[in-house]
mmCIF file of C-alpha atoms in Angstrom:
data_model
loop_
_atom_site.group_PDB
_atom_site.id
_atom_site.type_symbol
_atom_site.label_atom_id
_atom_site.label_comp_id
_atom_site.label_asym_id
_atom_site.label_seq_id
_atom_site.Cartn_x
_atom_site.Cartn_y
_atom_site.Cartn_z
ATOM 1 C CA MET S 1 136.733 169.758 38.351
ATOM 2 C CA HIS S 2 133.338 169.363 40.102
ATOM 3 C CA THR S 3 131.286 166.168 40.332
ATOM 4 C CA ALA S 4 127.610 166.530 39.450
ATOM 5 C CA LEU S 5 124.828 165.132 41.713
ATOM 6 C CA HIS S 6 122.209 162.921 40.067
ATOM 7 C CA ARG S 7 118.974 161.722 41.793
ATOM 8 C CA LEU S 8 118.161 158.131 40.965
ATOM 9 C CA PRO S 9 114.711 157.350 39.641
ATOM 10 C CA PHE S 10 113.857 154.902 42.561
ATOM 11 C CA ARG S 11 113.194 155.660 46.195
ATOM 12 C CA GLY S 12 115.277 154.839 49.194
ATOM 13 C CA CYS S 13 118.848 155.314 47.944
ATOM 14 C CA LEU S 14 120.945 158.360 47.145
ATOM 15 C CA CYS S 15 124.257 157.702 45.365
ATOM 16 C CA LEU S 16 127.190 159.802 44.226
ATOM 17 C CA PHE S 17 128.971 159.110 40.922
ATOM 18 C CA PRO S 18 131.590 158.219 39.946
ATOM 19 C CA ILE S 19 132.350 155.983 42.892
ATOM 20 C CA ALA S 20 134.218 152.692 42.682
ATOM 21 C CA PHE S 21 131.821 150.877 45.144
ATOM 22 C CA VAL S 22 128.109 151.532 45.701
ATOM 23 C CA SER S 23 126.128 150.211 48.704
ATOM 24 C CA CYS S 24 122.388 150.735 49.046
ATOM 25 C CA ASP S 25 120.127 149.665 51.945
ATOM 26 C CA VAL S 26 116.476 149.014 51.094
ATOM 27 C CA ASP S 27 113.837 149.740 53.721
ATOM 28 C CA SER S 28 111.880 146.502 53.964
ATOM 29 C CA SER S 29 109.037 148.344 55.615
ATOM 30 C CA LEU S 30 108.303 150.212 52.463
ATOM 31 C CA PRO S 31 105.359 149.116 50.379
ATOM 32 C CA GLY S 32 106.144 146.194 48.099
ATOM 33 C CA ALA S 33 109.028 144.735 50.203
ATOM 34 C CA PRO S 34 108.619 140.957 51.015
ATOM 35 C CA ALA S 35 108.004 140.183 54.770
ATOM 36 C CA GLU S 36 110.116 137.524 56.489
ATOM 37 C CA PRO S 37 107.886 134.538 57.683
ATOM 38 C CA GLN S 38 107.533 134.186 61.454
ATOM 39 C CA PRO S 39 107.633 130.634 63.030
ATOM 40 C CA PRO S 40 104.385 129.553 64.761
ATOM 41 C CA CYS S 41 106.350 128.788 67.945
ATOM 42 C CA PRO S 42 109.584 130.798 68.203
ATOM 43 C CA SER S 43 110.832 128.853 71.235
ATOM 44 C CA GLY S 44 109.609 125.364 70.369
ATOM 45 C CA GLU S 45 107.276 123.496 68.056
ATOM 46 C CA CYS S 46 103.579 123.517 67.369
ATOM 47 C CA VAL S 47 101.853 120.310 68.478
ATOM 48 C CA ALA S 48 98.244 119.211 68.470
ATOM 49 C CA GLN S 49 96.279 119.763 71.664
ATOM 50 C CA ALA S 50 95.683 116.689 73.825
ATOM 51 C CA PRO S 51 92.402 114.985 72.837
ATOM 52 C CA LEU S 52 89.623 114.295 75.340
ATOM 53 C CA GLY S 53 90.795 111.995 78.142
ATOM 54 C CA TRP S 54 94.464 112.770 77.594
ATOM 55 C CA GLN S 55 96.792 115.215 79.340
ATOM 56 C CA GLY S 56 99.964 116.923 78.212
ATOM 57 C CA PRO S 57 102.182 117.231 76.445
ATOM 58 C CA VAL S 58 104.699 116.378 79.172
ATOM 59 C CA TRP S 59 108.309 115.286 79.175
ATOM 60 C CA LEU S 60 108.793 111.631 80.115
ATOM 61 C CA TRP S 61 111.968 109.991 81.395
ATOM 62 C CA SER S 62 112.266 106.259 82.140
ATOM 63 C CA GLY S 63 115.047 103.966 83.283
ATOM 64 C CA PRO S 64 116.635 102.722 86.517
ATOM 65 C CA GLU S 65 115.230 104.705 89.427
ATOM 66 C CA ALA S 66 118.668 105.450 90.842
ATOM 67 C CA GLU S 67 119.539 107.276 87.607
ATOM 68 C CA ALA S 68 116.359 109.357 87.332
ATOM 69 C CA PRO S 69 117.087 113.081 86.774
ATOM 70 C CA PRO S 70 115.013 115.797 88.467
ATOM 71 C CA CYS S 71 112.494 117.755 86.471
ATOM 72 C CA PRO S 72 114.325 120.410 84.409
ATOM 73 C CA PRO S 73 113.788 124.163 85.044
ATOM 74 C CA SER S 74 111.764 124.542 81.843
ATOM 75 C CA ALA S 75 109.266 121.905 83.092
ATOM 76 C CA PRO S 76 109.625 121.884 86.883
ATOM 77 C CA ALA S 77 106.194 120.486 87.784
ATOM 78 C CA LEU S 78 106.106 116.786 88.621
ATOM 79 C CA ALA S 79 103.202 115.296 86.639
ATOM 80 C CA TYR S 80 103.665 111.585 87.293
ATOM 81 C CA GLU S 81 105.867 108.915 88.838
ATOM 82 C CA GLY S 82 105.371 105.180 88.349
ATOM 83 C CA HIS S 83 106.980 101.897 87.402
ATOM 84 C CA THR S 84 106.931 99.002 84.984
ATOM 85 C CA ASP S 85 108.618 95.588 84.586
ATOM 86 C CA LEU S 86 107.462 94.052 87.869
ATOM 87 C CA ARG S 87 109.566 91.313 89.460
ATOM 88 C CA SER S 88 108.358 89.179 92.377
ATOM 89 C CA THR S 89 109.537 86.268 94.483
ATOM 90 C CA GLY S 90 107.453 84.404 96.997
ATOM 91 C CA SER S 91 107.315 81.333 99.189
ATOM 92 C CA CYS S 92 105.069 79.667 101.726
ATOM 93 C CA GLY S 93 105.755 78.092 105.082
ATOM 94 C CA THR S 94 105.762 74.319 105.453
ATOM 95 C CA CYS S 95 102.575 72.487 106.356
ATOM 96 C CA ALA S 96 102.879 69.955 109.190
ATOM 97 C CA CYS S 97 100.512 67.429 110.728
ATOM 98 C CA THR S 98 99.791 65.837 114.052
ATOM 99 C CA THR S 99 100.953 62.263 114.658
ATOM 100 C CA PRO S 100 98.038 59.812 114.550
ATOM 101 C CA GLU S 101 97.538 57.761 117.687
ATOM 102 C CA CYS S 102 96.603 54.099 117.787
ATOM 103 C CA GLY S 103 93.375 53.165 119.508
ATOM 104 C CA PHE S 104 91.630 49.943 120.511
ATOM 105 C CA PRO S 105 88.599 48.383 118.836
ATOM 106 C CA GLU S 106 85.322 49.803 120.029
ATOM 107 C CA ARG S 107 83.777 46.342 120.479
ATOM 108 C CA LEU S 108 84.149 42.593 119.930
ATOM 109 C CA ARG S 109 81.395 40.220 118.816
ATOM 110 C CA VAL S 110 81.092 36.676 120.152
ATOM 111 C CA SER S 111 79.160 33.933 118.357
ATOM 112 C CA ALA S 112 77.737 30.816 120.012
ATOM 113 C CA ALA S 113 76.225 29.641 116.711
ATOM 114 C CA GLY S 114 79.265 28.569 114.724
ATOM 115 C CA PRO S 115 82.998 28.914 113.988
ATOM 116 C CA ASP S 116 82.531 31.606 111.317
ATOM 117 C CA CYS S 117 81.157 34.338 113.553
ATOM 118 C CA VAL S 118 77.598 33.816 112.361
ATOM 119 C CA ASP S 119 74.539 35.304 114.033
ATOM 120 C CA PRO S 120 73.420 35.602 116.679
ATOM 121 C CA LEU S 121 76.352 37.637 117.968
ATOM 122 C CA VAL S 122 76.848 39.043 121.434
ATOM 123 C CA ASP S 123 78.563 42.453 121.567
ATOM 124 C CA ILE S 124 81.320 43.215 124.050
ATOM 125 C CA LEU S 125 81.478 47.015 124.236
ATOM 126 C CA VAL S 126 84.719 48.483 125.544
ATOM 127 C CA PRO S 127 84.603 51.311 128.118
ATOM 128 C CA PRO S 128 84.741 54.909 126.862
ATOM 129 C CA ASN S 129 88.340 56.016 126.160
ATOM 130 C CA TRP S 130 89.552 52.540 126.936
ATOM 131 C CA ASP S 131 93.313 52.366 127.429
ATOM 132 C CA GLY S 132 93.602 48.588 127.032
ATOM 133 C CA SER S 133 93.613 47.779 130.720
ATOM 134 C CA CYS S 134 91.784 44.689 131.944
ATOM 135 C CA PHE S 135 88.060 44.979 132.406
ATOM 136 C CA THR S 136 85.338 42.418 133.068
ATOM 137 C CA PHE S 137 81.872 41.958 131.623
ATOM 138 C CA PRO S 138 78.944 39.562 132.237
ATOM 139 C CA PRO S 139 80.003 36.040 131.283
ATOM 140 C CA ILE S 140 79.387 34.914 127.732
ATOM 141 C CA GLN S 141 78.755 31.162 127.725
ATOM 142 C CA LYS S 142 79.797 28.623 125.093
ATOM 143 C CA PRO S 143 81.658 30.972 122.726
ATOM 144 C CA ILE S 144 82.486 29.264 119.440
ATOM 145 C CA SER S 145 84.051 32.183 117.533
ATOM 146 C CA VAL S 146 84.991 35.818 118.118
ATOM 147 C CA PHE S 147 84.956 38.636 115.578
ATOM 148 C CA PHE S 148 87.703 41.134 116.397
ATOM 149 C CA GLN S 149 87.050 44.588 114.890
ATOM 150 C CA ARG S 150 89.758 46.812 113.482
ATOM 151 C CA SER S 151 91.778 49.027 115.739
ATOM 152 C CA THR S 152 91.188 52.757 115.545
ATOM 153 C CA ARG S 153 93.515 55.558 114.588
ATOM 154 C CA SER S 154 93.130 59.271 115.251
ATOM 155 C CA ASP S 155 92.785 61.642 112.339
ATOM 156 C CA CYS S 156 95.632 63.585 110.808
ATOM 157 C CA VAL S 157 95.140 67.258 111.579
ATOM 158 C CA PRO S 158 97.219 70.198 110.271
ATOM 159 C CA LEU S 159 99.167 71.939 113.010
ATOM 160 C CA VAL S 160 98.144 75.240 111.416
ATOM 161 C CA PRO S 161 95.348 75.559 108.830
ATOM 162 C CA GLN S 162 97.196 78.223 106.833
ATOM 163 C CA VAL S 163 100.944 78.825 106.657
ATOM 164 C CA ASP S 164 102.503 82.257 106.352
ATOM 165 C CA LYS S 165 103.281 83.743 102.964
ATOM 166 C CA HIS S 166 106.500 85.586 102.199
ATOM 167 C CA MET S 167 106.372 87.836 99.122
ATOM 168 C CA THR S 168 108.717 90.515 97.833
ATOM 169 C CA PHE S 169 108.528 92.505 94.628
ATOM 170 C CA SER S 170 110.524 95.177 92.807
ATOM 171 C CA TRP S 171 110.409 97.156 89.577
ATOM 172 C CA ASP S 172 113.058 97.239 86.885
ATOM 173 C CA THR S 173 111.958 100.524 85.314
ATOM 174 C CA PHE S 174 111.007 103.861 86.842
ATOM 175 C CA ALA S 175 109.130 106.653 85.042
ATOM 176 C CA ARG S 176 108.979 110.378 85.775
ATOM 177 C CA ALA S 177 106.929 112.897 83.801
ATOM 178 C CA CYS S 178 107.494 116.658 84.065
ATOM 179 C CA ALA S 179 105.357 119.571 82.907
ATOM 180 C CA PRO S 180 105.727 123.366 82.684
ATOM 181 C CA THR S 181 104.036 125.396 85.403
ATOM 182 C CA ALA S 182 102.468 127.890 82.964
ATOM 183 C CA ALA S 183 99.769 127.052 80.434
ATOM 184 C CA LEU S 184 101.050 126.390 76.915
ATOM 185 C CA SER S 185 100.479 129.264 74.508
ATOM 186 C CA PRO S 186 98.586 128.674 71.255
ATOM 187 C CA CYS S 187 100.466 128.453 68.003
ATOM 188 C CA SER S 188 100.391 131.692 65.976
ATOM 189 C CA THR S 189 99.473 130.048 62.687
ATOM 190 C CA ASP S 190 97.847 126.788 63.757
ATOM 191 C CA SER S 191 95.237 125.392 66.129
ATOM 192 C CA GLY S 192 97.791 123.606 68.292
ATOM 193 C CA VAL S 193 99.872 124.722 71.249
ATOM 194 C CA CYS S 194 103.524 125.628 71.523
ATOM 195 C CA ALA S 195 105.665 123.025 73.277
ATOM 196 C CA THR S 196 109.355 123.397 73.888
ATOM 197 C CA HIS S 197 111.716 120.670 72.789
ATOM 198 C CA PRO S 198 112.441 118.143 75.583
ATOM 199 C CA PRO S 199 115.997 117.958 76.881
ATOM 200 C CA GLU S 200 118.183 114.948 76.203
ATOM 201 C CA GLY S 201 116.829 111.743 77.753
ATOM 202 C CA PHE S 202 113.202 112.935 77.826
ATOM 203 C CA GLN S 203 110.376 112.250 75.370
ATOM 204 C CA GLN S 204 107.431 114.440 74.553
ATOM 205 C CA CYS S 205 104.281 112.502 75.449
ATOM 206 C CA LEU S 206 100.598 112.630 76.232
ATOM 207 C CA PHE S 207 99.237 110.500 79.075
ATOM 208 C CA ASN S 208 95.958 108.905 80.107
ATOM 209 C CA GLU S 209 95.176 107.634 83.613
ATOM 210 C CA GLY S 210 93.944 104.294 82.337
ATOM 211 C CA ASP S 211 94.903 101.583 79.859
ATOM 212 C CA PRO S 212 93.708 102.534 76.352
ATOM 213 C CA GLU S 213 95.080 100.373 73.570
ATOM 214 C CA THR S 214 95.503 103.084 70.901
ATOM 215 C CA CYS S 215 97.429 106.349 70.852
ATOM 216 C CA PRO S 216 96.411 109.799 69.592
ATOM 217 C CA ALA S 217 97.695 110.900 66.177
ATOM 218 C CA GLY S 218 101.262 112.141 66.237
ATOM 219 C CA TYR S 219 102.155 110.135 69.370
ATOM 220 C CA PRO S 220 102.608 106.557 68.112
ATOM 221 C CA GLU S 221 104.769 105.029 70.852
ATOM 222 C CA LEU S 222 102.612 103.482 73.588
ATOM 223 C CA ARG S 223 104.165 102.896 77.008
ATOM 224 C CA ARG S 224 102.386 101.828 80.175
ATOM 225 C CA PHE S 225 103.428 102.351 83.775
ATOM 226 C CA HIS S 226 101.804 101.464 87.103
ATOM 227 C CA GLY S 227 101.363 103.058 90.477
ATOM 228 C CA ALA S 228 100.690 100.045 92.690
ATOM 229 C CA VAL S 229 100.830 96.250 93.021
ATOM 230 C CA ASP S 230 97.782 94.010 93.352
ATOM 231 C CA ASP S 231 99.096 90.976 95.215
ATOM 232 C CA GLN S 232 96.853 88.100 94.104
ATOM 233 C CA SER S 233 99.122 85.384 95.506
ATOM 234 C CA SER S 234 98.244 83.141 98.431
ATOM 235 C CA CYS S 235 99.257 79.885 100.068
ATOM 236 C CA SER S 236 96.947 76.939 99.577
ATOM 237 C CA PRO S 237 95.371 75.607 102.811
ATOM 238 C CA CYS S 238 97.122 72.844 104.692
ATOM 239 C CA ALA S 239 95.693 69.342 104.732
ATOM 240 C CA CYS S 240 96.859 65.936 105.951
ATOM 241 C CA GLN S 241 96.477 62.436 104.593
ATOM 242 C CA LEU S 242 96.844 59.169 106.458
ATOM 243 C CA PRO S 243 99.419 56.722 105.085
ATOM 244 C CA GLU S 244 98.068 53.739 103.180
ATOM 245 C CA GLU S 245 99.960 51.285 105.372
ATOM 246 C CA SER S 246 99.849 51.497 109.138
ATOM 247 C CA HIS S 247 102.140 50.401 111.940
ATOM 248 C CA CYS S 248 99.240 50.665 114.365
ATOM 249 C CA ARG S 249 98.983 47.033 115.603
ATOM 250 C CA VAL S 250 96.841 46.195 118.611
ATOM 251 C CA PHE S 251 96.789 42.795 120.375
ATOM 252 C CA VAL S 252 93.415 41.989 122.025
ATOM 253 C CA THR S 253 92.776 38.946 124.278
ATOM 254 C CA LEU S 254 89.740 37.415 125.949
ATOM 255 C CA ASP S 255 89.978 35.306 129.109
ATOM 256 C CA THR S 256 87.864 32.920 131.070
ATOM 257 C CA GLN S 257 88.973 34.512 134.349
ATOM 258 C CA GLU S 258 88.690 38.069 135.602
ATOM 259 C CA THR S 259 92.499 38.347 135.657
ATOM 260 C CA CYS S 260 92.816 38.889 131.862
ATOM 261 C CA VAL S 261 95.628 36.354 131.538
ATOM 262 C CA GLY S 262 94.507 35.685 128.002
ATOM 263 C CA SER S 263 93.007 32.628 126.353
ATOM 264 C CA VAL S 264 91.936 33.737 122.873
ATOM 265 C CA GLY S 265 93.495 36.706 121.123
ATOM 266 C CA THR S 266 94.618 38.209 117.838
ATOM 267 C CA THR S 267 96.330 41.259 116.357
ATOM 268 C CA VAL S 268 94.250 43.875 114.527
ATOM 269 C CA THR S 269 95.171 47.038 112.668
ATOM 270 C CA PRO S 270 93.159 49.941 111.161
ATOM 271 C CA THR S 271 92.897 47.874 107.971
ATOM 272 C CA LEU S 272 92.837 44.332 109.404
ATOM 273 C CA GLU S 273 90.035 42.570 111.267
ATOM 274 C CA GLY S 274 88.835 38.999 111.384
ATOM 275 C CA CYS S 275 87.076 36.043 112.904
ATOM 276 C CA VAL S 276 88.933 33.724 115.304
ATOM 277 C CA THR S 277 87.619 30.260 116.226
ATOM 278 C CA ASN S 278 87.552 29.383 119.907
ATOM 279 C CA ALA S 279 89.141 26.008 120.393
ATOM 280 C CA GLY S 280 88.747 25.629 124.113
ATOM 281 C CA PRO S 281 87.323 28.138 126.647
ATOM 282 C CA SER S 282 83.706 27.607 127.584
ATOM 283 C CA ARG S 283 83.142 31.207 128.541
ATOM 284 C CA PHE S 284 84.655 34.715 128.395
ATOM 285 C CA VAL S 285 84.494 37.208 131.270
ATOM 286 C CA SER S 286 87.384 39.648 130.748
ATOM 287 C CA LEU S 287 89.154 41.607 128.011
ATOM 288 C CA ARG S 288 92.544 43.211 127.695
ATOM 289 C CA GLY S 289 94.368 45.115 124.896
ATOM 290 C CA GLU S 290 97.936 46.141 124.173
ATOM 291 C CA ILE S 291 99.348 48.448 121.472
ATOM 292 C CA LYS S 292 102.209 46.733 119.662
ATOM 293 C CA ASP S 293 103.290 49.336 117.116
ATOM 294 C CA THR S 294 107.057 49.830 116.970
ATOM 295 C CA GLU S 295 106.991 53.211 115.224
ATOM 296 C CA PRO S 296 104.216 55.788 114.894
ATOM 297 C CA ASP S 297 102.383 56.384 111.651
ATOM 298 C CA VAL S 298 103.361 59.559 109.844
ATOM 299 C CA CYS S 299 100.718 61.735 108.228
ATOM 300 C CA ILE S 300 101.383 63.071 104.744
ATOM 301 C CA PRO S 301 101.145 66.889 104.702
ATOM 302 C CA GLN S 302 99.543 68.563 101.732
ATOM 303 C CA GLY S 303 98.974 72.176 100.726
ATOM 304 C CA GLY S 304 101.132 75.184 101.489
ATOM 305 C CA ALA S 305 101.811 75.846 97.797
ATOM 306 C CA LEU S 306 102.126 79.364 96.428
ATOM 307 C CA VAL S 307 99.297 80.102 94.006
ATOM 308 C CA GLY S 308 98.640 83.283 92.063
ATOM 309 C CA GLN S 309 101.064 86.158 91.713
ATOM 310 C CA PRO S 310 101.376 89.915 92.232
ATOM 311 C CA LEU S 311 100.115 91.949 89.299
ATOM 312 C CA PRO S 312 100.816 95.575 88.381
ATOM 313 C CA ALA S 313 97.895 97.889 89.163
ATOM 314 C CA GLN S 314 96.788 101.505 88.697
ATOM 315 C CA PRO S 315 97.906 101.786 85.058
ATOM 316 C CA THR S 316 98.796 105.059 83.366
ATOM 317 C CA THR S 317 99.361 105.047 79.616
ATOM 318 C CA PHE S 318 101.839 107.342 77.881
ATOM 319 C CA CYS S 319 101.866 107.905 74.134
ATOM 320 C CA CYS S 320 105.072 109.525 72.941
ATOM 321 C CA ARG S 321 106.503 111.098 69.852
ATOM 322 C CA THR S 322 109.219 109.067 68.212
ATOM 323 C CA PRO S 323 112.599 110.714 68.819
ATOM 324 C CA SER S 324 113.978 112.231 65.608
#
């Protein structure tokens, strides 16, 4: 028995009957066959081109600097490195002051008119840089009262006008951005460019070498890193203040003889002066002084405080796509 051959009424397949199983392959290149859609970026995804002022897209990694991975082979070019989360600690040296020295009154005034140091008064001027030793002057006759001026005290002066500053700073977070070495190809069906998917731990981002406050469309996550530190800290200048109370006591005496034995005298301080009535001597011809302080005055140091702080500088802003 012979099997007859029959040509089917459609093109592209020749079959023999009767056969238990029939398989026919259709040539998709023939007219009328549907074409399979091609992706706009076979090896990645189509993303919008970076707008004016922005660069990228790049792959951004951030975290502890010791854990930063190198740029991957698919994006080997280093596009950026920076930091964020600045930490700083600082201190200033200690201000110190000179010790004030006690000094003698610059003059005494003797009155022959009354017991209350009334005019006319005769001035007794002490020698320049007088150390309290006995010195004589032309006799002053019939002294009734003596006005003893305050003792002097040298100024408090800072040992150094400005103390040293000690400042250290560190960053908690490190950032590294990587880019491909070749230009990105345009998408086949769109106006964007083809960008490969970032490896694990990286984000796809655009970046701007400044500090804009808004991100381009499609990159909603704003992150800012810095390339330097602007240290605006300083130590306030040193200053010194005299104490309100003083131990600087000076005993001054006048005498009728050139030997400065002492006939009329009193104790004065930088805040204490006064009139003393003469009860006996008929003249004064010599003067002597003695410093009686038991402990030196101590100046009060001021200043040397840390003011201001280091601030992050040279900002670079990254806007990233939210990880899916």
